[in-house]
mmCIF file of C-alpha atoms and ligand atoms in Angstrom:
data_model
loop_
_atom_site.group_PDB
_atom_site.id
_atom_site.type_symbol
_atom_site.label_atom_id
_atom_site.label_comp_id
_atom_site.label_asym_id
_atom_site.label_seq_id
_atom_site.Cartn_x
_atom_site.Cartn_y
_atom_site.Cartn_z
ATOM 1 C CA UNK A 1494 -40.168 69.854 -40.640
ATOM 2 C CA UNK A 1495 -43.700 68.873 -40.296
ATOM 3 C CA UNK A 1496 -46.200 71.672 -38.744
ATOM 4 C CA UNK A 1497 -48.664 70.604 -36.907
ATOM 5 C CA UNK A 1498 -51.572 73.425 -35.270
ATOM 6 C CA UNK A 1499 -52.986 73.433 -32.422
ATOM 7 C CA UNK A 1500 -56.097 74.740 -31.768
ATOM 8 C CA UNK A 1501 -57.330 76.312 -28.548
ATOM 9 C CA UNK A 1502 -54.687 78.321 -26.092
ATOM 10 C CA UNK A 1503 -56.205 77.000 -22.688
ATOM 11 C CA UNK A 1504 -53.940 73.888 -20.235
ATOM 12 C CA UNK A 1505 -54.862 71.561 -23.263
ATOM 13 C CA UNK A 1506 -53.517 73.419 -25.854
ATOM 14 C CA UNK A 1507 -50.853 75.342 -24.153
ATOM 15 C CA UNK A 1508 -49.260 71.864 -22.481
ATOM 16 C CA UNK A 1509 -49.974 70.113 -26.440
ATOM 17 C CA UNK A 1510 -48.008 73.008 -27.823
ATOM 18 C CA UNK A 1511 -45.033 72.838 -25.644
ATOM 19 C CA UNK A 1512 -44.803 68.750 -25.882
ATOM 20 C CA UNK A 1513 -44.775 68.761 -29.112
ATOM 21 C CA UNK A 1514 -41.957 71.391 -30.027
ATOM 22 C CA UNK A 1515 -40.036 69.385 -27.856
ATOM 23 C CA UNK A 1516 -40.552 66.865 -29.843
ATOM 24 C CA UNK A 1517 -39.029 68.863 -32.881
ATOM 25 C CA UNK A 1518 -42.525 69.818 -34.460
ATOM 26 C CA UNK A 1519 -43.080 73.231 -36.064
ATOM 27 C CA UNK A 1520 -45.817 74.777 -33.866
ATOM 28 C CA UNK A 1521 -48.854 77.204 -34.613
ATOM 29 C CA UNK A 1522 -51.201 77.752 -31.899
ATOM 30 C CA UNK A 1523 -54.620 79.350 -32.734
ATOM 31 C CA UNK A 1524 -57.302 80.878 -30.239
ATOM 32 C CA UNK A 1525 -60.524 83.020 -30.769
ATOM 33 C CA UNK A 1526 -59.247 85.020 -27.305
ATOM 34 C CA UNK A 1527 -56.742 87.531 -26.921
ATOM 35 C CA UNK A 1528 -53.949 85.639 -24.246
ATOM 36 C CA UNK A 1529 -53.360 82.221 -23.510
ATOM 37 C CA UNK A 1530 -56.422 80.271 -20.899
ATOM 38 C CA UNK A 1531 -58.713 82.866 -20.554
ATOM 39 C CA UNK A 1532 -61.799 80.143 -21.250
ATOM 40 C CA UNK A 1533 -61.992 77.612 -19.216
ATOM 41 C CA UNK A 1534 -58.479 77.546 -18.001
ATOM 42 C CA UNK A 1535 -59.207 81.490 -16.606
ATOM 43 C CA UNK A 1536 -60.746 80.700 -13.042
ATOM 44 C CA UNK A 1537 -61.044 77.110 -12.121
ATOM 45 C CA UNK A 1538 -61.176 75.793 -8.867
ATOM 46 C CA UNK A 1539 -57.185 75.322 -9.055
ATOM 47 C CA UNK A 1540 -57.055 71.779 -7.624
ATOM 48 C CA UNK A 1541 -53.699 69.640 -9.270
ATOM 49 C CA UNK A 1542 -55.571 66.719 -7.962
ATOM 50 C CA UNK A 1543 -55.342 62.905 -9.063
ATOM 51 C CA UNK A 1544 -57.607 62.287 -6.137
ATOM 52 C CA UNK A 1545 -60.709 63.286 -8.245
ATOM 53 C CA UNK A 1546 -60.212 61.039 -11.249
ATOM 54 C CA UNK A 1547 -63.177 58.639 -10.629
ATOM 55 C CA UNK A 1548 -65.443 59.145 -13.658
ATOM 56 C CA UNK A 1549 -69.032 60.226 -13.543
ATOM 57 C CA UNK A 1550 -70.626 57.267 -15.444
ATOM 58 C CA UNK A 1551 -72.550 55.841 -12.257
ATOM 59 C CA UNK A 1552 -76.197 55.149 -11.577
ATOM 60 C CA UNK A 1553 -75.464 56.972 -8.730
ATOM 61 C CA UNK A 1554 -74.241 60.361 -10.096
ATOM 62 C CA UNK A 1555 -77.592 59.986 -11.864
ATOM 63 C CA UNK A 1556 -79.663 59.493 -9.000
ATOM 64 C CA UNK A 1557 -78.088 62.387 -7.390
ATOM 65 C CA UNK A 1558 -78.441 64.899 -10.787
ATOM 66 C CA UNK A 1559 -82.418 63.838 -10.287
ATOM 67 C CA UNK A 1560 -82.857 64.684 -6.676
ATOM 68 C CA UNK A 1561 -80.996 67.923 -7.283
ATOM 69 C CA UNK A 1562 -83.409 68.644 -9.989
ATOM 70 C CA UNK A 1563 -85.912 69.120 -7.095
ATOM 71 C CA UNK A 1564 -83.490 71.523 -4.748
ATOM 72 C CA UNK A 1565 -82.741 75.255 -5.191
ATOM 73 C CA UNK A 1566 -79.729 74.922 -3.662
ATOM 74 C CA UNK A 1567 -78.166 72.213 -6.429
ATOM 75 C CA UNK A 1568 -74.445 72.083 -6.873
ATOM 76 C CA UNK A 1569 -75.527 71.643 -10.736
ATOM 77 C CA UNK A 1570 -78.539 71.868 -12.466
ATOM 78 C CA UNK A 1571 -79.558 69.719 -15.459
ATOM 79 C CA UNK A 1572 -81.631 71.476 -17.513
ATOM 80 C CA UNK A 1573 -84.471 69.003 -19.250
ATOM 81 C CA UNK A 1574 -85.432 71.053 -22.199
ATOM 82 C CA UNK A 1575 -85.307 68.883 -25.100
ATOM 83 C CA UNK A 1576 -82.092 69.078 -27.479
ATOM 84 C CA UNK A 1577 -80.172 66.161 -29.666
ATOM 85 C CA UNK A 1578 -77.113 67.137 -28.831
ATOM 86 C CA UNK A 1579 -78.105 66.927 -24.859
ATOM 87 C CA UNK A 1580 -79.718 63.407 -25.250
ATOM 88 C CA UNK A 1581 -77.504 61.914 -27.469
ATOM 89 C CA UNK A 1582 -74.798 62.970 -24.736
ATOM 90 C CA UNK A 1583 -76.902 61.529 -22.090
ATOM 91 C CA UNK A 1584 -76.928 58.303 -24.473
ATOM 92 C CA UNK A 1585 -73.028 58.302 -24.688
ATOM 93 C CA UNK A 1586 -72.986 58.948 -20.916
ATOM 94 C CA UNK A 1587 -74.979 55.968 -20.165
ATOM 95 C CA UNK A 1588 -73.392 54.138 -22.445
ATOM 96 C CA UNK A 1589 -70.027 53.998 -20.571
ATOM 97 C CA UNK A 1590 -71.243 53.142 -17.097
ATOM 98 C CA UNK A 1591 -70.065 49.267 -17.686
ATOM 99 C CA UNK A 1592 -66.664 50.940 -18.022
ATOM 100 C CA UNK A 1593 -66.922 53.010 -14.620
ATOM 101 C CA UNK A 1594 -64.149 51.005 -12.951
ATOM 102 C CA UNK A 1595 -62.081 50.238 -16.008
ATOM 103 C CA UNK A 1596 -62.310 53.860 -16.730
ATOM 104 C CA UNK A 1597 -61.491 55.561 -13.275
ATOM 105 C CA UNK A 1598 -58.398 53.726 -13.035
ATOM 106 C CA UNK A 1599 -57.270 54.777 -16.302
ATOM 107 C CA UNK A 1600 -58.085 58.545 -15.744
ATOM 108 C CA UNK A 1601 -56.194 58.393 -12.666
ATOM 109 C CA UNK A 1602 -53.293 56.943 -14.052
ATOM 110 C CA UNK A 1603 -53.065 59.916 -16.438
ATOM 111 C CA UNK A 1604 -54.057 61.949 -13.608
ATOM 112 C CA UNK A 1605 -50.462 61.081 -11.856
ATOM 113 C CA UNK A 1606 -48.410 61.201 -15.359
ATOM 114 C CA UNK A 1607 -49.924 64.807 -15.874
ATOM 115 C CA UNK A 1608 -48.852 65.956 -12.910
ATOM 116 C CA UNK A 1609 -45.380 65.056 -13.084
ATOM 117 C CA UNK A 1610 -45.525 66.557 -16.356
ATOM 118 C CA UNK A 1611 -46.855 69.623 -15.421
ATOM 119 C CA UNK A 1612 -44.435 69.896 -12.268
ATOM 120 C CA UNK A 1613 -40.961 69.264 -14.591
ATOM 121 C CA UNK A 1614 -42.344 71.835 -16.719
ATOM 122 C CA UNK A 1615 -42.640 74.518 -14.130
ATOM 123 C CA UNK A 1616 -39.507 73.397 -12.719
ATOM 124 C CA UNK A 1617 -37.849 73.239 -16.286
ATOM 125 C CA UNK A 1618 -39.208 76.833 -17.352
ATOM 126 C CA UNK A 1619 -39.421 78.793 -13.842
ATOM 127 C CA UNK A 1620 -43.030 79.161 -13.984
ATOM 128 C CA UNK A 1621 -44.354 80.625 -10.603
ATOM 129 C CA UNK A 1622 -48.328 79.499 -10.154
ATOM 130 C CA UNK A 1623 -48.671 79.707 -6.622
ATOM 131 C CA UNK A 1624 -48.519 75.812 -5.860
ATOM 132 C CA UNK A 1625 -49.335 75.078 -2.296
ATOM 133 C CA UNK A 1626 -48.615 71.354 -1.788
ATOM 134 C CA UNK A 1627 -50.505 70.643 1.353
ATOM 135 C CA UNK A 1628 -52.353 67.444 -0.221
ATOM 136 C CA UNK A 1629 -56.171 67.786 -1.194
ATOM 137 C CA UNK A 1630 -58.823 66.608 1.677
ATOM 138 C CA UNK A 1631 -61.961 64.675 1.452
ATOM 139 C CA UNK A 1632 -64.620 64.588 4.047
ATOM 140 C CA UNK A 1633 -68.116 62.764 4.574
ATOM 141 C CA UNK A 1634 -70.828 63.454 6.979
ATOM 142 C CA UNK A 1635 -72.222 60.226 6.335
ATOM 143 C CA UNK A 1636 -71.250 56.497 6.382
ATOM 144 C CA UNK A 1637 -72.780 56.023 3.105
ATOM 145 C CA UNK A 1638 -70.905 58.795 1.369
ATOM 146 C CA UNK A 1639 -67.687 57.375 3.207
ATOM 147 C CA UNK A 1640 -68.378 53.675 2.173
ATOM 148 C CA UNK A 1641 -68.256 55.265 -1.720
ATOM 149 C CA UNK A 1642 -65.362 56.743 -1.043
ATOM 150 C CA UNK A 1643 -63.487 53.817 0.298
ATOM 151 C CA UNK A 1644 -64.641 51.742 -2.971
ATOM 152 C CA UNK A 1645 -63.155 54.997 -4.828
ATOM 153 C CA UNK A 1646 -60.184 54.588 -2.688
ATOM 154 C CA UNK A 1647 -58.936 50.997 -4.071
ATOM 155 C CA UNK A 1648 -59.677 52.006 -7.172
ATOM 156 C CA UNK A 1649 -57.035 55.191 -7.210
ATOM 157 C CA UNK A 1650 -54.493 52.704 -5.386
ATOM 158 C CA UNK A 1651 -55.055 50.339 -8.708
ATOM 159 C CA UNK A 1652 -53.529 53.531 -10.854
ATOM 160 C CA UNK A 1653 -50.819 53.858 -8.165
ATOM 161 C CA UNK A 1654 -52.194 56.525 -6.306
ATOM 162 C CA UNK A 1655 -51.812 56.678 -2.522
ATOM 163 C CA UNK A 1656 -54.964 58.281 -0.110
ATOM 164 C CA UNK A 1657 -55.195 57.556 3.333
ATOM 165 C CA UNK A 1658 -58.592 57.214 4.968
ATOM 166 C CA UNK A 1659 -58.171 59.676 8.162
ATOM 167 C CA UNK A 1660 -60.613 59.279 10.945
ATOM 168 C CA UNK A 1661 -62.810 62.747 12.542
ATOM 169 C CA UNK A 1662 -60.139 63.300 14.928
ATOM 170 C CA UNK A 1663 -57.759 63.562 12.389
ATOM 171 C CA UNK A 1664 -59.200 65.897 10.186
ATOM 172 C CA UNK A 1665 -58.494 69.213 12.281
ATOM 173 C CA UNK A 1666 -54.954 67.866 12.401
ATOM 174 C CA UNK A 1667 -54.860 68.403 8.713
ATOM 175 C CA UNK A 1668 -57.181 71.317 8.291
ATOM 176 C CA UNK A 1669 -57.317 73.276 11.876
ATOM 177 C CA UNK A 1670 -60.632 75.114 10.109
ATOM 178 C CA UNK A 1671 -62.782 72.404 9.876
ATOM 179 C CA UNK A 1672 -65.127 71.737 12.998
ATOM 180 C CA UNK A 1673 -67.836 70.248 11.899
ATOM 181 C CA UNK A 1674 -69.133 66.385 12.841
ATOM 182 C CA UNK A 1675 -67.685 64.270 10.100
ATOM 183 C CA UNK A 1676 -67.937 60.156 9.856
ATOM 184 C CA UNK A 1677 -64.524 60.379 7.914
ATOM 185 C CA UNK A 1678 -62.744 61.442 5.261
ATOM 186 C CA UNK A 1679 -59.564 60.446 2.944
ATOM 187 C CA UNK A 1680 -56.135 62.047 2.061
ATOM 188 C CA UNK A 1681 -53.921 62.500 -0.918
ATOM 189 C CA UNK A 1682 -50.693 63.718 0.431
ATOM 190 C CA UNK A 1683 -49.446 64.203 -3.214
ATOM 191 C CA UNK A 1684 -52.026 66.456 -4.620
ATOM 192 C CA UNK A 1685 -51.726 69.914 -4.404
ATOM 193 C CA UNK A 1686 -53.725 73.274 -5.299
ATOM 194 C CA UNK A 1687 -52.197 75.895 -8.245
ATOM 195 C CA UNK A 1688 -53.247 78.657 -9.873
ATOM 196 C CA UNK A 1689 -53.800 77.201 -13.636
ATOM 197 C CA UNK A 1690 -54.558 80.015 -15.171
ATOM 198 C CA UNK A 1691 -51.018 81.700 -14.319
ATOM 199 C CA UNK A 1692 -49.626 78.320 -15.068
ATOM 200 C CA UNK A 1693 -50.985 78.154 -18.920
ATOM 201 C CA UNK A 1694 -50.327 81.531 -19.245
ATOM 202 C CA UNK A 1695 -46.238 80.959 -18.090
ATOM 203 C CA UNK A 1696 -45.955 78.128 -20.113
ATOM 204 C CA UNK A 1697 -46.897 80.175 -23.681
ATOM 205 C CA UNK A 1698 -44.326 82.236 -23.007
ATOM 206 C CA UNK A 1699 -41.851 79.553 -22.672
ATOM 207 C CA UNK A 1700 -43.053 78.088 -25.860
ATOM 208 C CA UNK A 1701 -42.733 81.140 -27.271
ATOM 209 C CA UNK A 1702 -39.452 81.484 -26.266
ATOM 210 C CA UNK A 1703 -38.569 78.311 -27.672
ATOM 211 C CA UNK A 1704 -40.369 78.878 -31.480
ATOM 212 C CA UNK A 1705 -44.071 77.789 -31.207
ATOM 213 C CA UNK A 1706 -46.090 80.532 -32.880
ATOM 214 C CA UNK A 1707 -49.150 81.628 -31.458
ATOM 215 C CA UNK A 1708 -52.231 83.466 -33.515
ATOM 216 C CA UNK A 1709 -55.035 85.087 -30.973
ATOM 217 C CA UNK A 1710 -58.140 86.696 -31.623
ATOM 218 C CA UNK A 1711 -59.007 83.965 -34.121
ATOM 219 C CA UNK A 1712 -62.522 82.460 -34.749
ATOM 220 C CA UNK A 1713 -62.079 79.428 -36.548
ATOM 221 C CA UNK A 1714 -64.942 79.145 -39.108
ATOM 222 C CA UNK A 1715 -63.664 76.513 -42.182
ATOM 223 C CA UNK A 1716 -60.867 73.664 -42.236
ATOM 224 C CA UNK A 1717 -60.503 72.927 -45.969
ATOM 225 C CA UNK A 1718 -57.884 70.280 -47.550
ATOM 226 C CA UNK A 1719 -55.529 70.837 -50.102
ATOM 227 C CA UNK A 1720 -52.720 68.258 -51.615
ATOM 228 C CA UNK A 1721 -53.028 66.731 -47.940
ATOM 229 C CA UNK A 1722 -52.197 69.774 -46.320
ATOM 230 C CA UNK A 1723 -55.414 71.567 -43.722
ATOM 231 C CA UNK A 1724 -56.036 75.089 -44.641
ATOM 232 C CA UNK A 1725 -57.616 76.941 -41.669
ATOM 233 C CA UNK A 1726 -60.022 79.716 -41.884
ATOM 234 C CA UNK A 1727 -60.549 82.490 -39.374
ATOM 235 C CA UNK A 1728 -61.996 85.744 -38.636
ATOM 236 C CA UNK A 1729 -60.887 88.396 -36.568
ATOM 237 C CA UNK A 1730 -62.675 88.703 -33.566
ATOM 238 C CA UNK A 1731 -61.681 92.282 -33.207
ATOM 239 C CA UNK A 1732 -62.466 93.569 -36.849
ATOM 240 C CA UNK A 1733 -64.875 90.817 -38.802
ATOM 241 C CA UNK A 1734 -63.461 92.105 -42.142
ATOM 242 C CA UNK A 1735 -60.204 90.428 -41.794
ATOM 243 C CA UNK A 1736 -59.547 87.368 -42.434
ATOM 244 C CA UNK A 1737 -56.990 84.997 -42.220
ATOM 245 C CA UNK A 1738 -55.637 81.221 -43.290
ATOM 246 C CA UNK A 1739 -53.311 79.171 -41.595
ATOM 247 C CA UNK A 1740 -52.416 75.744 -43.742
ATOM 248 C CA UNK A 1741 -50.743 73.109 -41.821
ATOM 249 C CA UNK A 1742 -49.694 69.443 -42.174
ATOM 250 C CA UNK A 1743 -51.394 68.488 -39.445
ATOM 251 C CA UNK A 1744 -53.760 70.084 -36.604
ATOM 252 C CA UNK A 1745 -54.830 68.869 -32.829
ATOM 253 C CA UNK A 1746 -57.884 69.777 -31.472
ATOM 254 C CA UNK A 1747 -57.612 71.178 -27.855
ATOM 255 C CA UNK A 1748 -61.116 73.422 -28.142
ATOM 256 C CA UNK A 1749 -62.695 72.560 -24.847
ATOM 257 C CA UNK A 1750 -66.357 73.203 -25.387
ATOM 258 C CA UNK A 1751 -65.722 74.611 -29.274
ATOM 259 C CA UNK A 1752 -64.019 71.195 -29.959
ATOM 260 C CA UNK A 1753 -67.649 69.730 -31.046
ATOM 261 C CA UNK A 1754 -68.008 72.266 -33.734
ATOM 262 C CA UNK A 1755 -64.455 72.322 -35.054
ATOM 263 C CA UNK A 1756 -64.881 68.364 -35.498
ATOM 264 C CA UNK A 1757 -68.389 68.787 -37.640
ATOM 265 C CA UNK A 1758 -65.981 71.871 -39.697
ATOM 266 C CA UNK A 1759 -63.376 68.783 -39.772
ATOM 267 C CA UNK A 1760 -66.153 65.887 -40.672
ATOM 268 C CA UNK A 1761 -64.160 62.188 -41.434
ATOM 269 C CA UNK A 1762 -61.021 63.989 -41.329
ATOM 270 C CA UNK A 1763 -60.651 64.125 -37.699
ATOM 271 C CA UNK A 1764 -59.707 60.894 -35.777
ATOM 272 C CA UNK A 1765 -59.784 60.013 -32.328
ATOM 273 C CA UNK A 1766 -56.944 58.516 -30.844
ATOM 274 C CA UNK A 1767 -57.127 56.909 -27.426
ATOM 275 C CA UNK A 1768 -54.521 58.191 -25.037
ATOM 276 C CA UNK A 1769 -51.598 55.842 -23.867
ATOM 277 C CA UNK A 1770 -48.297 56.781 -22.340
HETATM 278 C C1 LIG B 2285 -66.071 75.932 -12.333
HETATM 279 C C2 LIG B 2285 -64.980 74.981 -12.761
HETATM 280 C C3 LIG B 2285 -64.049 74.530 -11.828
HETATM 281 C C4 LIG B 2285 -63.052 73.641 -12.205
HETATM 282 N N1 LIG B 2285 -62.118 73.228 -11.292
HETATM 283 C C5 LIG B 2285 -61.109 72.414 -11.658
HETATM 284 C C6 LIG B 2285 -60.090 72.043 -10.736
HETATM 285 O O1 LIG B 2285 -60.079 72.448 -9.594
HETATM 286 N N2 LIG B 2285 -59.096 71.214 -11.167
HETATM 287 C C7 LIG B 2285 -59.071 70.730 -12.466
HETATM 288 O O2 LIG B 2285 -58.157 69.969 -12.813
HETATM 289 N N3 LIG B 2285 -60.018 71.090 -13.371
HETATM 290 C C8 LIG B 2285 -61.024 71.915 -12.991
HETATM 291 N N4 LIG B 2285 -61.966 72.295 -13.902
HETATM 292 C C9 LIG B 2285 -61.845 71.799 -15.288
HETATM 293 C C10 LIG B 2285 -60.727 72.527 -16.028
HETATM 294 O O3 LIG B 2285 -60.771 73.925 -15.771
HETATM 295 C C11 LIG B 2285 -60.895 72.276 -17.536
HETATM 296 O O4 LIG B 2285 -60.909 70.879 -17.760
HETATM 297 C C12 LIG B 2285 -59.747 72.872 -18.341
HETATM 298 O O5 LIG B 2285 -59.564 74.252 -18.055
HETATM 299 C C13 LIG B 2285 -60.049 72.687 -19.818
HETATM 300 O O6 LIG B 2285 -58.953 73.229 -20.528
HETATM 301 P P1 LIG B 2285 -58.938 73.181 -22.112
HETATM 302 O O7 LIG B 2285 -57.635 73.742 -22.544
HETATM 303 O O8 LIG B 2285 -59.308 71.815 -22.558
HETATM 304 O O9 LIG B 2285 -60.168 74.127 -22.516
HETATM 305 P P2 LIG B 2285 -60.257 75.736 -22.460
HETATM 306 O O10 LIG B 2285 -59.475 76.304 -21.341
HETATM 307 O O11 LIG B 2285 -61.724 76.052 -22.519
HETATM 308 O O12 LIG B 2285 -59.538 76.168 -23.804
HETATM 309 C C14 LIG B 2285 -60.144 75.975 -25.072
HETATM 310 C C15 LIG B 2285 -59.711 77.120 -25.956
HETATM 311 O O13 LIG B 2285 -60.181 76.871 -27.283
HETATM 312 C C16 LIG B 2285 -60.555 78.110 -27.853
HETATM 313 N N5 LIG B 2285 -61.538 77.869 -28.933
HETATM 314 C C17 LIG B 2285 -62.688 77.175 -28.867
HETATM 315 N N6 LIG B 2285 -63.326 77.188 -30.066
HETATM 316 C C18 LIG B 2285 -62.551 77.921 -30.903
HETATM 317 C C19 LIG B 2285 -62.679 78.314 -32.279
HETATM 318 N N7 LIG B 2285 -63.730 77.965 -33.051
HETATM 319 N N8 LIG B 2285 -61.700 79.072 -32.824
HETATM 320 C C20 LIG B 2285 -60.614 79.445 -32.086
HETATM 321 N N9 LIG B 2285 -60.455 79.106 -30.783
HETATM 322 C C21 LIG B 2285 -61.400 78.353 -30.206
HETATM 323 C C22 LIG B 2285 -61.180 78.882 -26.684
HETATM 324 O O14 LIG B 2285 -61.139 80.277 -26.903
HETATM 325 C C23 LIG B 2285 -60.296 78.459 -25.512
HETATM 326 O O15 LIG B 2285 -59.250 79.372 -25.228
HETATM 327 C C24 LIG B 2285 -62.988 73.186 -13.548
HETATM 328 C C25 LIG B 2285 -63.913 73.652 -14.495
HETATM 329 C C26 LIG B 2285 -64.891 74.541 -14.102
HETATM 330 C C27 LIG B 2285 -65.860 75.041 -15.139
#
C-alpha cells in the first residue's frame, strides 16, 4: 500500500489525512505541536463561510492597506521594513490581480465543495463543533462599499452560491442586535459559524480510529531521498536530543505558514498541483 505523510495537524492536514485513508492510502501525519490545530486552526474567527471567497488581488485592497498605514486603529498593519521574502510576495500578489475575477469564482466554488465536505464528515463521524447555521451577514454604511459588494455578489452566484442583498430594514429582522444606520447589506443563508478548532481536533480522532498514524511534537528539519522513497527528519520539540525519521512514498504539505520552509528543505522535489474537483 503506498504511504503517503502529511505534514502539519491543523483543518488542512487533518481534512488531507482523513480523505486520503479513505481513499485506501497508508497515513502518517506529522506536527511540531502536541494535539491536532493548535496553530492556526486553534482560535479563528469560526466562520464556515463561502460568502468570503472573493480574493484579495485588487487595486483596491491596496489602496485600503495604504490608508490604513496612516490609522492607529487599522484592521491590519503592513509593516514596510524591507525583506525579499515580503516584496517578492507583494510581486506575486500583484501579479495575480488580472485574475481577480477568474480567481474569486474559483475559490468560491471550492468554498461550497468544502463545506459539504466538511458537513458529511461531521455527520459521518459524530463530530460536535458547535455549528450554528443562522447564515453569515454582510453590512455597509456606505453606497460605495455596497456597490463592491453587489459586483462581489454576481461573482459568488457564477460559483453557484446564493446571497441575497437585504435592504436596512431588513437587517434587524436577521440580526435583532444591530441598530446602527446601514445603506445595505447581503445574505448567505447557507453559511454558517463552527468552532474549527473542536472540529480538526474530532476529526483526528476519527482518523485515528480508522488507521492514520499521527506523530506530534515533531520539528521537521531535513527531507532527504532515498531509492525514491522521502526520508523525514525531526527533532523533538520536548527533548532536542531525540531524534526521529519517518520515510514515506510520498508526502503533502499542509504547513500553513511553515509550508515555505519545508518546500526550500524539499527544493525541485515538491510540485504544485492546481486544485480541481
Ligand atoms: C485571526 C484569524 C481569523 C480567521 N478566521 C477565519 C474564519 O472565520 N473562517 C475561515 O475559514 N478561516 C479563518 N482564518 C483562516 C484559517 O484559520 C486558516 O486558513 C486555517 O486555520 C489554516 O489551516 P492550516 O491547516 O492550513 O494551517 P495551520 O492550522 O497553521 O496548521 C499548520 C500546521 O503545520 C505545523 N507545522 C508547520 N511547520 C512545521 C514543521 N517544520 N514541522 C512540523 N510541523 C509543522 C504547525 O505546527 C501547524 O499545526 C482565520 C485566520 C486568522 C489568523
Amino acid at each position: 500500500m503506498t504511504h503517503i505523510a502529511v505534514i502539519g495537524a491543523g483543518i488542512t492536514g487533518v481534512t488531507t489525512a482523513y480523505a486520503l485513508r479513505k481513499r485506501g492510502f497508508e497515513v502518517t501525519v506529522i506536527d511540531r505541536l502536541r494535539y491536532p490545530a493548535m496553530d492556526t486552526s486553534f482560535a479563528n474567527g469560526g466562520q464556515l463561510s463561502a460568502c468570503n471567497a472573493e480574493v484579495w488581488n485588487n487595486i483596491s485592497t491596496i489602496m485600503k492597506g495604504m490608508r490604513w498605514m496612516l490609522r492607529k486603529d487599522a484592521p491590519l498593519l503592513f509593516n514596510p521594513s524591507p525583506s525579499w521574502h515580503k516584496y517578492s510576495w507583494m510581486a506575486e500578489f500583484v501579479g495575480q490581480i488580472p485574475n481577480y475575477e477568474k480567481n474569486t469564482i474559483e475559490t468560491a466554488r471550492m468554498a461550497i465543495a468544502a463545506r459539504e465536505h466538511l458537513f458529511q464528515w461531521a455527520k459521518d463521524e459524530n463530530i460536535d463543533f458547535d455549528l450554528v447555521e443562522r447564515g453569515i451577514l454582510h453590512v455597509y454604511q456606505s453606497k460605495e462599499g455596497f456597490e463592491s459588494g453587489l459586483k462581489v455578489s454576481k461573482l459568488l452566484a457564477q460559483a453557484g452560491l446564493e446571497r441575497d442583498t437585504v435592504s436596512p430594514e431588513e437587517i434587524p429582522n436577521i440580526e435583532p442586535t444591530l441598530k446602527g444606520n446601514y445603506y445595505g447589506g447581503f445574505f448567505t443563508p447557507s453559511d454558517s459559524t463552527g468552532d474549527i478548532h473542536k472540529y480538526t481536533r474530532g476529526l483526528a480522532k476519527a482518523c485515528e480510529k480508522h488507521g492514520v498514524n499521527f506523530i506530534f511534537d515533531a520539528e521537521i528539519h531535513h527531507i532527504t531521498q532515498q531509492h525514491g522513497k522521502q526520508i523525514i527528519h525531526y527533532q523533538s520539540t520536548q527533548d532536542p536530543q531525540e531524534q526521529g525519521s519517518l520515510t514515506t512514498d510520498k508526502l503533502v504539505v499542509c504547513a500553513g505558514v511553515g509550508s515555505r520552509h519545508i518546500a526550500k528543505l524539499l527544493g525541485d522535489r515538491m510540485n504544485v498541483y492546481p486544485v480541481k474537483g
